[in-house]
Coordinates of C-alpha atoms in Angstrom, one line a residue:
X1 CA 31.9 6.6 103.1
X2 CA 31.2 3.7 105.5
X3 CA 27.5 3.3 106.2
X4 CA 26.2 1.8 109.5
X5 CA 26.4 -2.0 109.5
X6 CA 23.0 -3.8 109.7
X7 CA 23.4 -5.8 112.9
X8 CA 21.2 -8.9 112.6
X9 CA 22.8 -10.8 115.4
X10 CA 20.9 -9.3 118.3
X11 CA 24.2 -8.6 120.1
X12 CA 24.7 -4.9 121.0
X13 CA 28.5 -5.5 121.0
X14 CA 28.5 -5.1 117.2
X15 CA 26.6 -1.8 117.1
X16 CA 29.1 0.7 115.7
X17 CA 32.2 -1.4 116.4
X18 CA 32.4 -3.0 112.9
X19 CA 32.3 0.3 111.1
X20 CA 35.1 1.6 113.3
X21 CA 37.2 -1.5 112.7
X22 CA 36.7 -1.4 109.0
X23 CA 37.6 2.3 108.9
X24 CA 40.8 1.6 110.8
X25 CA 41.8 -1.2 108.4
X26 CA 41.0 0.8 105.3
X27 CA 42.9 3.9 106.4
X28 CA 46.1 2.1 105.2
X29 CA 44.8 1.8 101.6
X30 CA 46.7 3.5 98.8
X31 CA 43.5 3.8 96.8
X32 CA 41.0 5.4 99.0
X33 CA 40.4 7.8 101.8
X34 CA 37.7 7.2 104.3
X35 CA 35.4 10.2 104.7
X36 CA 36.0 11.9 108.1
X37 CA 33.2 12.5 110.5
X38 CA 33.1 16.3 110.3
X39 CA 32.4 16.1 106.5
X40 CA 29.5 13.8 107.2
X41 CA 28.2 16.2 109.9
X42 CA 28.3 19.1 107.4
X43 CA 26.0 17.1 105.1
X44 CA 23.7 16.1 107.9
X45 CA 23.3 19.7 108.9
X46 CA 22.3 20.7 105.4
X47 CA 19.8 17.9 105.5
X48 CA 18.5 19.3 108.8
X49 CA 19.2 15.9 110.4
X50 CA 20.6 15.3 113.9
X51 CA 24.3 14.6 113.9
X52 CA 23.7 11.2 115.6
X53 CA 21.4 10.1 112.7
X54 CA 22.3 6.5 111.7
X55 CA 24.0 6.3 108.4
X56 CA 21.7 3.8 106.8
X57 CA 22.4 3.0 103.1
X58 CA 19.8 5.5 102.1
X59 CA 21.1 8.3 104.3
X60 CA 24.7 7.5 103.4
X61 CA 24.0 7.7 99.7
X62 CA 22.3 11.1 100.2
X63 CA 25.3 12.3 102.2
X64 CA 27.6 11.2 99.3
X65 CA 25.4 12.9 96.7
X66 CA 25.3 16.2 98.7
X67 CA 29.0 16.1 99.4
X68 CA 29.8 15.7 95.7
X69 CA 33.3 14.4 96.3
X70 CA 32.5 10.9 97.7
X71 CA 33.0 8.3 95.0
X72 CA 31.7 5.2 96.8
X73 CA 29.6 4.1 99.8
X74 CA 30.4 0.9 101.7
X75 CA 27.4 -0.8 103.2
X76 CA 27.7 -3.8 105.6
X77 CA 25.8 -6.5 107.4
X78 CA 26.6 -9.0 110.2
X79 CA 24.5 -12.1 110.7
X80 CA 24.9 -15.1 113.1
X81 CA 24.3 -18.8 112.2
X82 CA 24.8 -20.9 115.3
X83 CA 28.3 -19.9 116.4
X84 CA 29.4 -18.6 113.0
X85 CA 29.3 -14.9 112.2
X86 CA 28.9 -13.9 108.6
X87 CA 30.2 -10.4 107.7
X88 CA 29.4 -9.0 104.2
X89 CA 30.1 -5.6 102.6
X90 CA 29.0 -4.1 99.3
X91 CA 30.6 -1.2 97.3
X92 CA 27.8 1.1 96.0
X93 CA 28.0 3.8 93.3
X94 CA 26.1 6.6 95.0
X95 CA 25.2 8.5 91.8
X96 CA 23.3 5.5 90.4
X97 CA 22.6 3.6 93.7
X98 CA 23.9 0.3 92.3
X99 CA 26.3 -2.2 93.8
X100 CA 29.5 -2.7 91.9
X101 CA 31.2 -5.3 94.1
X102 CA 30.4 -7.3 97.2
X103 CA 32.4 -9.6 99.6
X104 CA 31.7 -11.8 102.7
X105 CA 33.8 -13.5 105.3
X106 CA 33.0 -16.0 108.1
X107 CA 34.2 -15.8 111.7
X108 CA 34.0 -18.6 114.2
X109 CA 33.0 -16.9 117.5
X110 CA 33.2 -13.3 118.5
X111 CA 36.9 -13.5 119.1
X112 CA 37.5 -14.0 115.4
X113 CA 35.2 -11.2 114.0
X114 CA 38.0 -8.6 114.0
X115 CA 40.2 -11.0 111.9
X116 CA 37.2 -11.4 109.5
X117 CA 37.0 -7.6 109.2
X118 CA 40.7 -7.5 108.4
X119 CA 40.2 -10.0 105.6
X120 CA 37.3 -8.1 104.2
X121 CA 39.4 -4.9 104.3
X122 CA 42.3 -6.6 102.5
X123 CA 39.9 -7.8 99.7
X124 CA 38.4 -4.4 99.5
X125 CA 41.8 -2.7 99.2
X126 CA 42.8 -5.1 96.4
X127 CA 39.6 -4.3 94.5
X128 CA 39.0 -0.6 95.2
X129 CA 41.6 0.7 92.8
X130 CA 40.0 -1.1 89.9
X131 CA 36.4 -0.6 90.9
X132 CA 36.7 3.1 91.7
X133 CA 38.0 3.7 88.2
X134 CA 34.7 2.1 86.9
X135 CA 32.5 4.4 89.0
X136 CA 31.5 7.5 87.1
X137 CA 31.5 10.7 89.1
X138 CA 28.0 12.1 89.5
X139 CA 27.4 14.2 86.4
X140 CA 25.2 16.6 88.4
X141 CA 27.1 18.2 91.3
X142 CA 24.7 19.0 94.1
X143 CA 24.9 22.4 95.7
X144 CA 25.7 22.5 99.4
X145 CA 22.7 24.2 100.7
X146 CA 20.2 23.6 103.6
X147 CA 17.1 21.5 102.8
X148 CA 15.9 18.1 104.1
X149 CA 14.5 17.2 100.6
X150 CA 16.9 15.5 98.2
X151 CA 14.5 16.1 95.4
X152 CA 14.3 19.9 96.2
X153 CA 18.1 20.0 96.3
X154 CA 18.4 18.2 92.9
X155 CA 16.0 20.7 91.3
X156 CA 17.8 23.6 92.9
X157 CA 21.2 22.4 91.7
X158 CA 19.8 22.0 88.1
X159 CA 18.5 25.6 88.3
X160 CA 21.8 27.1 89.5
X161 CA 23.8 25.2 87.0
X162 CA 21.5 26.6 84.3
X163 CA 22.2 30.2 85.4
X164 CA 25.9 29.7 85.7
X165 CA 27.8 31.7 84.4
X166 CA 25.7 33.9 82.2
X167 CA 22.2 34.9 83.4
X168 CA 19.8 35.6 80.5
X169 CA 16.1 36.2 80.5
X170 CA 15.4 32.8 78.9
X171 CA 17.6 31.0 81.4
X172 CA 16.0 32.8 84.2
X173 CA 12.6 31.6 83.0
X174 CA 13.7 28.0 82.8
X175 CA 15.5 28.2 86.2
X176 CA 12.4 29.7 87.8
X177 CA 10.3 26.7 86.8
X178 CA 12.8 24.3 88.4
X179 CA 13.0 26.5 91.5
X180 CA 9.2 26.6 91.8
X181 CA 9.2 22.8 92.0
X182 CA 12.0 22.9 94.6
X183 CA 10.0 25.3 96.8
X184 CA 7.0 23.1 96.4
X185 CA 9.0 20.1 97.6
X186 CA 10.4 22.2 100.5
X187 CA 8.5 25.5 101.3
X188 CA 11.2 26.4 103.8
X189 CA 14.1 26.1 101.3
X190 CA 15.6 29.5 101.8
X191 CA 18.3 29.3 99.1
X192 CA 15.7 28.2 96.6
X193 CA 13.5 31.1 97.6
X194 CA 16.2 33.7 97.1
X195 CA 17.2 32.4 93.7
X196 CA 13.5 32.1 92.7
X197 CA 13.1 35.8 93.6
X198 CA 16.1 36.7 91.5
X199 CA 14.9 34.7 88.5
X200 CA 11.3 36.1 88.6
X201 CA 12.7 39.6 88.9
X202 CA 15.0 39.0 85.9
X203 CA 12.0 38.2 83.7
X204 CA 10.4 41.5 84.7
X205 CA 7.9 40.3 87.4
X206 CA 9.2 42.3 90.4
X207 CA 6.0 42.2 92.3
X208 CA 5.8 38.4 92.1
X209 CA 9.4 38.2 93.3
X210 CA 8.7 40.2 96.5
X211 CA 7.1 37.4 98.6
X212 CA 10.1 35.1 97.9
X213 CA 12.6 37.7 98.9
X214 CA 10.7 38.3 102.1
X215 CA 10.4 34.6 102.9
X216 CA 14.1 33.9 102.1
X217 CA 15.0 36.8 104.5
X218 CA 12.8 35.3 107.2
X219 CA 14.5 31.9 106.8
X220 CA 18.0 33.1 106.5
X221 CA 19.0 32.3 110.1
X222 CA 18.0 28.6 109.6
X223 CA 20.8 28.2 107.0
X224 CA 24.6 28.1 107.0
X225 CA 26.7 31.3 107.0
X226 CA 27.5 30.7 103.4
X227 CA 23.8 30.8 102.4
X228 CA 22.8 33.4 105.0
X229 CA 25.1 36.1 103.8
X230 CA 24.2 35.5 100.2
X231 CA 20.5 35.7 101.1
X232 CA 21.0 38.9 103.1
X233 CA 23.1 40.6 100.3
X234 CA 20.6 39.6 97.7
X235 CA 17.7 40.8 99.8
X236 CA 19.2 44.2 100.5
X237 CA 20.4 44.6 96.9
X238 CA 17.5 43.5 94.7
X239 CA 14.5 43.9 97.1
X240 CA 15.4 46.9 99.4
X241 CA 17.7 48.5 96.8
X242 CA 20.2 49.3 99.6
X243 CA 23.6 48.9 97.9
X244 CA 25.6 49.8 101.0
X245 CA 24.0 47.1 103.2
X246 CA 24.2 44.6 100.3
X247 CA 27.9 45.3 99.8
X248 CA 28.5 44.8 103.5
X249 CA 26.8 41.3 103.4
X250 CA 28.6 40.2 100.2
X251 CA 32.0 41.5 101.6
X252 CA 31.6 39.2 104.6
X253 CA 30.5 36.4 102.4
X254 CA 33.6 36.5 100.1
X255 CA 35.9 37.1 103.0
X256 CA 34.6 33.9 104.7
X257 CA 34.3 32.0 101.4
X258 CA 36.7 33.3 98.7
X259 CA 35.5 30.6 96.3
X260 CA 31.8 31.8 96.3
X261 CA 31.3 32.6 92.7
X262 CA 28.0 34.4 92.9
X263 CA 28.9 36.4 96.0
X264 CA 32.0 37.6 94.2
X265 CA 30.1 38.4 91.1
X266 CA 27.4 40.4 92.9
X267 CA 30.0 42.3 95.0
X268 CA 31.9 43.3 91.8
X269 CA 28.6 44.4 90.2
X270 CA 27.6 46.5 93.2
X271 CA 31.0 48.1 93.4
X272 CA 30.6 49.0 89.7
X273 CA 27.2 50.5 90.4
X274 CA 28.6 52.6 93.2
X275 CA 31.4 53.8 91.0
X276 CA 34.0 51.9 93.1
X277 CA 35.8 50.7 90.0
X278 CA 39.2 50.0 91.5
X279 CA 37.7 48.1 94.4
X280 CA 35.8 45.9 91.9
X281 CA 38.9 45.0 89.9
X282 CA 40.3 42.2 92.2
X283 CA 36.9 40.6 92.2
X284 CA 36.6 40.8 88.4
X285 CA 40.0 39.1 88.2
X286 CA 38.9 36.4 90.7
X287 CA 35.8 35.7 88.6
X288 CA 37.9 35.3 85.5
X289 CA 40.2 32.9 87.3
X290 CA 37.0 31.0 88.4
X291 CA 35.9 30.9 84.8
X292 CA 39.0 30.8 82.5
X293 CA 36.8 29.8 79.6
X294 CA 34.2 32.5 80.0
X295 CA 34.7 35.3 77.5
X296 CA 32.6 37.8 79.6
X297 CA 34.5 37.2 82.8
X298 CA 37.9 37.6 81.1
X299 CA 36.8 40.6 79.2
X300 CA 35.7 42.3 82.4
X301 CA 38.9 41.4 84.2
X302 CA 40.9 42.8 81.2
X303 CA 38.8 46.0 81.0
X304 CA 39.1 46.6 84.7
X305 CA 42.8 46.1 84.9
X306 CA 43.4 48.2 81.9
X307 CA 41.7 51.2 83.6
X308 CA 42.9 50.6 87.1
X309 CA 46.5 49.9 86.5
X310 CA 49.1 52.6 85.7
X311 CA 50.3 50.2 83.0
X312 CA 47.8 48.0 81.2
X313 CA 50.4 45.2 80.9
X314 CA 48.6 43.7 83.9
X315 CA 45.5 43.3 81.6
X316 CA 47.4 41.5 78.9
X317 CA 46.9 37.9 80.0
X318 CA 43.2 38.4 80.3
X319 CA 43.0 40.2 77.0
X320 CA 44.8 37.3 75.3
X321 CA 42.5 34.8 76.9
X322 CA 39.4 36.7 76.0
X323 CA 40.5 37.2 72.4
X324 CA 41.2 33.5 72.1
X325 CA 37.7 32.8 73.3
X326 CA 36.1 35.3 70.9
X327 CA 34.4 32.8 68.6
X328 CA 32.0 34.0 65.9
X329 CA 29.1 33.1 68.2
X330 CA 30.7 35.1 71.1
X331 CA 31.3 38.1 68.8
X332 CA 27.7 38.0 67.6
X333 CA 26.5 38.0 71.2
X334 CA 29.0 40.5 72.6
X335 CA 29.9 42.8 69.7
X336 CA 30.9 45.8 71.9
X337 CA 33.2 43.8 74.1
X338 CA 34.7 42.0 71.1
X339 CA 35.4 45.3 69.4
X340 CA 37.2 46.6 72.5
X341 CA 39.3 43.4 72.7
X342 CA 40.2 43.7 69.1
X343 CA 41.2 47.4 69.5
X344 CA 43.3 46.7 72.6
X345 CA 46.7 46.5 70.7
X346 CA 46.0 49.8 69.0
X347 CA 45.2 51.4 72.4
X348 CA 48.3 50.1 73.9
X349 CA 50.5 51.3 71.1
X350 CA 48.9 54.8 71.3
X351 CA 49.5 54.9 75.0
X352 CA 53.2 54.2 74.4
X353 CA 53.4 56.8 71.7
X354 CA 53.9 54.3 68.9
X355 CA 51.5 56.0 66.5
X356 CA 52.6 54.1 63.4
X357 CA 51.7 50.8 65.1
X358 CA 48.5 52.2 66.5
X359 CA 47.5 53.3 63.0
X360 CA 48.4 49.9 61.6
X361 CA 46.2 48.1 64.2
X362 CA 43.2 50.4 63.7
X363 CA 43.4 49.9 59.9
X364 CA 43.6 46.1 60.5
X365 CA 40.4 46.1 62.5
X366 CA 38.7 48.5 60.0
X367 CA 39.5 46.0 57.2
X368 CA 37.5 43.3 58.9
X369 CA 34.3 45.4 58.9
X370 CA 32.9 44.2 55.6
X371 CA 32.9 40.6 56.8
X372 CA 31.0 41.3 59.9
X373 CA 27.2 41.1 60.6
X374 CA 25.2 44.4 60.5
X375 CA 25.0 44.5 64.3
X376 CA 28.7 43.8 64.7
X377 CA 29.5 46.6 62.2
X378 CA 27.6 49.0 64.3
X379 CA 29.9 48.4 67.3
X380 CA 33.1 48.0 65.4
X381 CA 32.3 51.1 63.3
X382 CA 31.9 53.1 66.5
X383 CA 35.1 51.7 68.0
X384 CA 37.2 52.2 64.9
X385 CA 35.8 55.7 64.3
X386 CA 36.7 56.9 67.8
X387 CA 40.2 55.5 67.4
X388 CA 40.7 57.3 64.1
X389 CA 39.4 60.4 65.8
X390 CA 42.1 60.3 68.4
X391 CA 44.7 59.7 65.7
X392 CA 43.3 62.8 63.8
X393 CA 42.2 60.8 60.8
X394 CA 38.8 62.6 60.5
X395 CA 37.8 61.5 57.1
X396 CA 38.6 57.9 58.0
X397 CA 36.5 58.4 61.2
X398 CA 33.6 59.6 59.1
X399 CA 33.8 56.5 56.9
X400 CA 33.9 54.2 59.9
X401 CA 31.0 56.0 61.5
X402 CA 28.8 55.2 58.5
X403 CA 28.5 51.7 60.0
X404 CA 26.7 52.8 63.2
X405 CA 23.0 52.7 63.7
X406 CA 21.2 55.4 61.6
X407 CA 19.8 57.0 64.7
X408 CA 23.4 57.4 66.1
X409 CA 25.1 58.6 63.0
X410 CA 24.7 62.3 63.4
X411 CA 25.9 62.1 67.0
X412 CA 29.2 60.6 65.8
X413 CA 29.4 63.0 62.9
X414 CA 29.0 65.8 65.5
X415 CA 32.2 64.5 67.0
X416 CA 34.0 64.9 63.7
X417 CA 32.7 68.4 63.3
X418 CA 33.8 69.1 66.9
X419 CA 37.3 67.9 66.1
X420 CA 37.4 70.1 63.0
X421 CA 36.2 73.1 64.9
X422 CA 33.3 73.4 62.5
X423 CA 30.7 75.1 64.7
X424 CA 27.9 75.2 62.1
X425 CA 28.2 71.5 61.2
X426 CA 28.5 70.6 64.9
X427 CA 25.2 72.4 65.7
X428 CA 23.4 71.0 62.6
X429 CA 24.3 67.4 63.5
X430 CA 23.3 67.8 67.1
X431 CA 19.8 69.0 66.2
X432 CA 18.9 65.5 64.8
X433 CA 21.3 63.4 66.9
X434 CA 20.1 60.2 68.5
X435 CA 16.4 60.8 67.9
X436 CA 14.5 57.9 69.5
X437 CA 11.3 56.3 68.5
X438 CA 9.3 58.8 70.5
X439 CA 10.7 61.6 68.4
X440 CA 12.9 63.1 71.1
X441 CA 16.7 62.5 71.6
X442 CA 17.7 59.5 73.7
X443 CA 19.2 60.8 77.0
X444 CA 23.0 60.9 76.8
X445 CA 25.4 62.9 79.0
X446 CA 27.9 63.6 76.2
X447 CA 25.1 64.8 73.9
X448 CA 23.8 67.0 76.7
X449 CA 27.3 68.6 77.1
X450 CA 27.5 69.1 73.3
X451 CA 24.1 70.8 73.3
X452 CA 25.4 73.2 75.9
X453 CA 28.5 73.9 73.8
X454 CA 26.4 74.4 70.7
X455 CA 24.2 77.0 72.5
X456 CA 21.1 74.7 72.4
X457 CA 20.3 75.4 76.0
X458 CA 16.6 74.6 76.1
X459 CA 17.3 71.2 74.5
X460 CA 20.2 70.7 77.0
X461 CA 17.9 71.5 80.0
X462 CA 15.2 69.1 78.8
X463 CA 17.8 66.3 78.4
X464 CA 19.3 67.0 81.8
X465 CA 15.8 66.6 83.4
X466 CA 15.4 63.2 81.7
X467 CA 18.9 62.1 82.7
X468 CA 18.2 63.2 86.3
X469 CA 15.1 61.1 86.4
X470 CA 16.9 58.1 85.0
X471 CA 20.2 58.1 86.9
X472 CA 19.9 60.0 90.1
X473 CA 17.5 57.7 92.1
X474 CA 19.1 56.0 95.2
X475 CA 18.7 52.7 93.4
X476 CA 20.9 53.9 90.5
X477 CA 23.9 55.0 92.6
X478 CA 26.4 54.8 89.8
X479 CA 29.4 56.8 88.7
X480 CA 27.0 58.6 86.4
X481 CA 25.8 60.6 89.4
X482 CA 29.0 62.6 88.8
X483 CA 28.2 63.3 85.1
X484 CA 25.0 65.2 85.8
X485 CA 26.5 68.0 87.9
X486 CA 29.3 68.4 85.3
X487 CA 26.9 69.1 82.5
X488 CA 24.8 71.3 84.9
X489 CA 27.9 73.2 85.7
X490 CA 28.7 73.7 82.0
X491 CA 25.1 75.0 81.5
X492 CA 25.4 77.3 84.5
X493 CA 28.6 78.8 83.1
X494 CA 26.9 79.5 79.8
X495 CA 24.0 81.1 81.6
X496 CA 26.3 83.3 83.7
X497 CA 25.8 81.5 87.0
X498 CA 29.5 81.4 87.7
X499 CA 29.6 80.6 91.4
X500 CA 27.1 77.8 91.0
X501 CA 29.1 76.4 88.0
X502 CA 32.4 76.4 89.9
X503 CA 30.8 74.5 92.8
X504 CA 29.1 71.9 90.6
X505 CA 32.1 71.3 88.4
X506 CA 34.7 71.1 91.2
X507 CA 32.7 68.8 93.3
X508 CA 31.8 66.4 90.5
X509 CA 35.3 66.3 89.0
X510 CA 36.8 65.6 92.4
X511 CA 34.2 62.9 93.0
X512 CA 35.2 61.2 89.7
X513 CA 38.9 61.3 90.7
X514 CA 38.2 59.8 94.1
X515 CA 36.3 56.9 92.7
X516 CA 39.3 55.7 90.6
X517 CA 39.0 53.6 87.5
X518 CA 38.3 55.1 84.1
X519 CA 38.1 58.8 83.6
X520 CA 35.2 59.3 81.2
X521 CA 34.6 61.6 78.3
X522 CA 32.5 63.8 80.5
X523 CA 35.4 64.1 83.0
X524 CA 37.7 65.5 80.3
X525 CA 35.0 67.8 78.8
X526 CA 34.2 69.1 82.3
X527 CA 37.9 69.6 83.2
X528 CA 38.3 71.6 80.0
X529 CA 35.2 73.8 80.8
X530 CA 36.3 74.4 84.4
X531 CA 39.8 75.3 83.5
X532 CA 38.6 77.7 80.8
X533 CA 36.3 79.4 83.4
X534 CA 39.2 79.8 85.8
X535 CA 41.2 81.4 83.0
X536 CA 38.4 83.8 82.3
X537 CA 38.6 84.7 86.0
X538 CA 42.3 85.3 85.7
X539 CA 43.1 82.5 88.0
X540 CA 45.6 80.6 85.9
X541 CA 47.0 78.6 88.8
X542 CA 43.7 76.9 89.5
X543 CA 43.2 76.4 85.7
X544 CA 46.6 74.7 85.7
X545 CA 45.7 72.4 88.6
X546 CA 42.5 71.2 86.9
X547 CA 44.3 70.5 83.6
X548 CA 47.3 68.8 85.2
X549 CA 45.0 66.4 87.1
X550 CA 43.1 65.6 83.9
X551 CA 46.4 65.2 82.0
X552 CA 47.4 62.4 84.4
X553 CA 44.5 60.3 83.1
X554 CA 46.2 59.2 79.8
X555 CA 45.8 55.5 80.6
X556 CA 42.1 56.0 81.1
X557 CA 42.0 58.0 77.9
X558 CA 43.7 55.2 76.0
X559 CA 41.7 52.3 77.3
X560 CA 38.1 53.7 77.9
X561 CA 35.2 53.5 75.5
X562 CA 34.3 56.3 73.1
X563 CA 36.2 59.5 72.5
X564 CA 38.1 59.9 75.8
X565 CA 41.4 59.7 73.8
X566 CA 40.5 62.7 71.6
X567 CA 39.3 64.7 74.7
X568 CA 42.6 64.0 76.5
X569 CA 44.3 65.6 73.5
X570 CA 42.1 68.7 73.9
X571 CA 43.1 68.9 77.5
X572 CA 46.8 68.7 76.6
X573 CA 46.5 71.4 74.1
X574 CA 44.8 73.7 76.6
X575 CA 47.4 72.8 79.2
X576 CA 50.2 73.9 76.8
X577 CA 48.4 77.2 76.4
X578 CA 48.2 77.8 80.1
X579 CA 51.8 76.9 80.6
X580 CA 52.7 79.5 78.0
X581 CA 50.6 82.2 79.6
X582 CA 52.4 81.5 82.9
X583 CA 55.7 81.9 81.1
X584 CA 56.6 78.2 81.3
X585 CA 57.6 78.0 77.7
X586 CA 59.7 74.8 77.9
X587 CA 56.8 72.8 79.4
X588 CA 54.4 74.1 76.8
X589 CA 56.8 73.1 74.0
X590 CA 57.2 69.6 75.4
X591 CA 53.4 69.0 75.4
X592 CA 53.1 70.4 71.9
X593 CA 55.9 68.2 70.7
X594 CA 54.1 65.1 72.1
X595 CA 50.8 66.3 70.5
X596 CA 52.4 66.7 67.1
X597 CA 53.9 63.2 67.5
X598 CA 50.4 61.7 68.4
X599 CA 48.8 63.6 65.4
X600 CA 51.5 62.6 62.9
X601 CA 48.8 61.1 60.7
X602 CA 46.1 63.7 61.3
X603 CA 44.2 65.3 58.5
X604 CA 45.1 69.0 57.8
X605 CA 41.7 70.2 59.0
X606 CA 42.1 68.8 62.5
X607 CA 41.4 71.6 65.0
X608 CA 44.2 70.8 67.4
X609 CA 46.7 70.3 64.6
X610 CA 45.7 73.7 63.0
X611 CA 46.2 75.3 66.4
X612 CA 49.6 73.7 66.9
X613 CA 50.7 74.8 63.4
X614 CA 49.5 78.3 64.1
X615 CA 51.5 78.4 67.3
X616 CA 54.6 77.2 65.5
X617 CA 54.2 79.8 62.8
X618 CA 53.8 82.5 65.4
X619 CA 56.8 81.4 67.3
X620 CA 58.9 81.3 64.1
X621 CA 57.8 84.8 63.2
X622 CA 58.7 86.1 66.6
X623 CA 62.1 84.4 66.7
X624 CA 65.1 86.7 66.2
X625 CA 66.7 84.0 64.0

């Protein structure tokens, strides 16, 4: 960056001409590019300076610091001694403000000044290659945001770097202190205000964050588009809790600036909250590409691709990257995510129908349990147990579930009883499942559905009321809004309110299908209940439609958390029965053959396996051969 020459000759002729002449000469250098004027103007705008502001050494250095990619600043001076003009230039390291090289040339008379500039340029060109290598890049990259205060910008940049890429409560507290100082240095610093509001809210002080959200919103139009749309999106999302308006602002932001990390991250988060899983996936992938060494970003990309794609092969690259990043420290911090990553090969083998390899992979992960920390064992135990459950290894699932939290144990053992078809044990486990510190069950949609199936209707209603309060507010517009009507529909069926039940179940299941992404355990359980209700009404065609739609979600069943895989098996078994009732014997037999293959290692007391064996025995008895 060429700063304005200090003209000490008193001759206006040299105002601006020497910088232009030096730029022209240096443009032929193999070692350096002269900063173009539009790039300088961008920095001046962020500084709230006029575009005709003189580039004094101080201003030029700040422009270089704000730009982040300018390695050196050239400052110059011209003096006159009698008829001799003395031209001197200095090469400054902007990050430290020190001179690393200087040169001077004399010119006899004005007519020779241009030749002196050329000689200076030649000397600079010879030296720049060597000197630039000695100049360290600024270790602190300054963010490109609008504030006239360099100090405020430096504090702001430190704060944002602290939050990037994982925002924790402790980091939010430290960043808030820096941002408070930045706002004190520049009270009209809109970007600092919005991040300060975020950080204060992250540490649980929502009321204290409100004035900063409001002030940032008021100042938004004084900033660049890049800042303004981020401020608007943040204001609508965190302050007004209007996800639709927030999504619109962030959509414009990432369309204009695809490299905006935080805009991309927040848009993906909002899409997730709205249940727009498939729309979120490309942004999850973009975040992982922004942060190839970030375990969390790569896990979320892998998880999203695994659920959104017809074939999870698309997720493989991100799975491998995340598994490679899963150090002991990462596993300790993200045990649930690490457990899913480790179980991915087993899920993929199961999806392809390679049950032997799936069993081998689950056993491999199970064998690592003893070497894990207690907290890690809780998550790995849950993951391994549910994988054994889908493979039909009920005793092995029980053993794996012994590693989960004591308060969760009976809930998981209820799953095993459910898979065995043991109604008494199922009910007994549910009575004490997931009891919280307050002596009542922790709200859970699957537990609520189980309570309905066990006939514990008062307990189910109480849990539904708590779930409704927790998840159905406008601010919590998540995919879980579809879970509540499913369980309410199941409850209505049990209580004989058939018309209401059909309406609730059909609407909720259709909503889950529309949103895309993973089909949850509740989706499969609800599909099973609705199909059974249609069968009781004698409407087998509608029952068939419900089950066939659920049957298509095998990839979701393979890749999602929890017991979706086992629930998909239940749907398949029910689908085979409906096919048989409709006289479609061959289709029923094909499904049953697939189920027997998937349950090749199942324990003899597995409910679906017993059902399949009974069907085979009946068919053999009825066969004329």
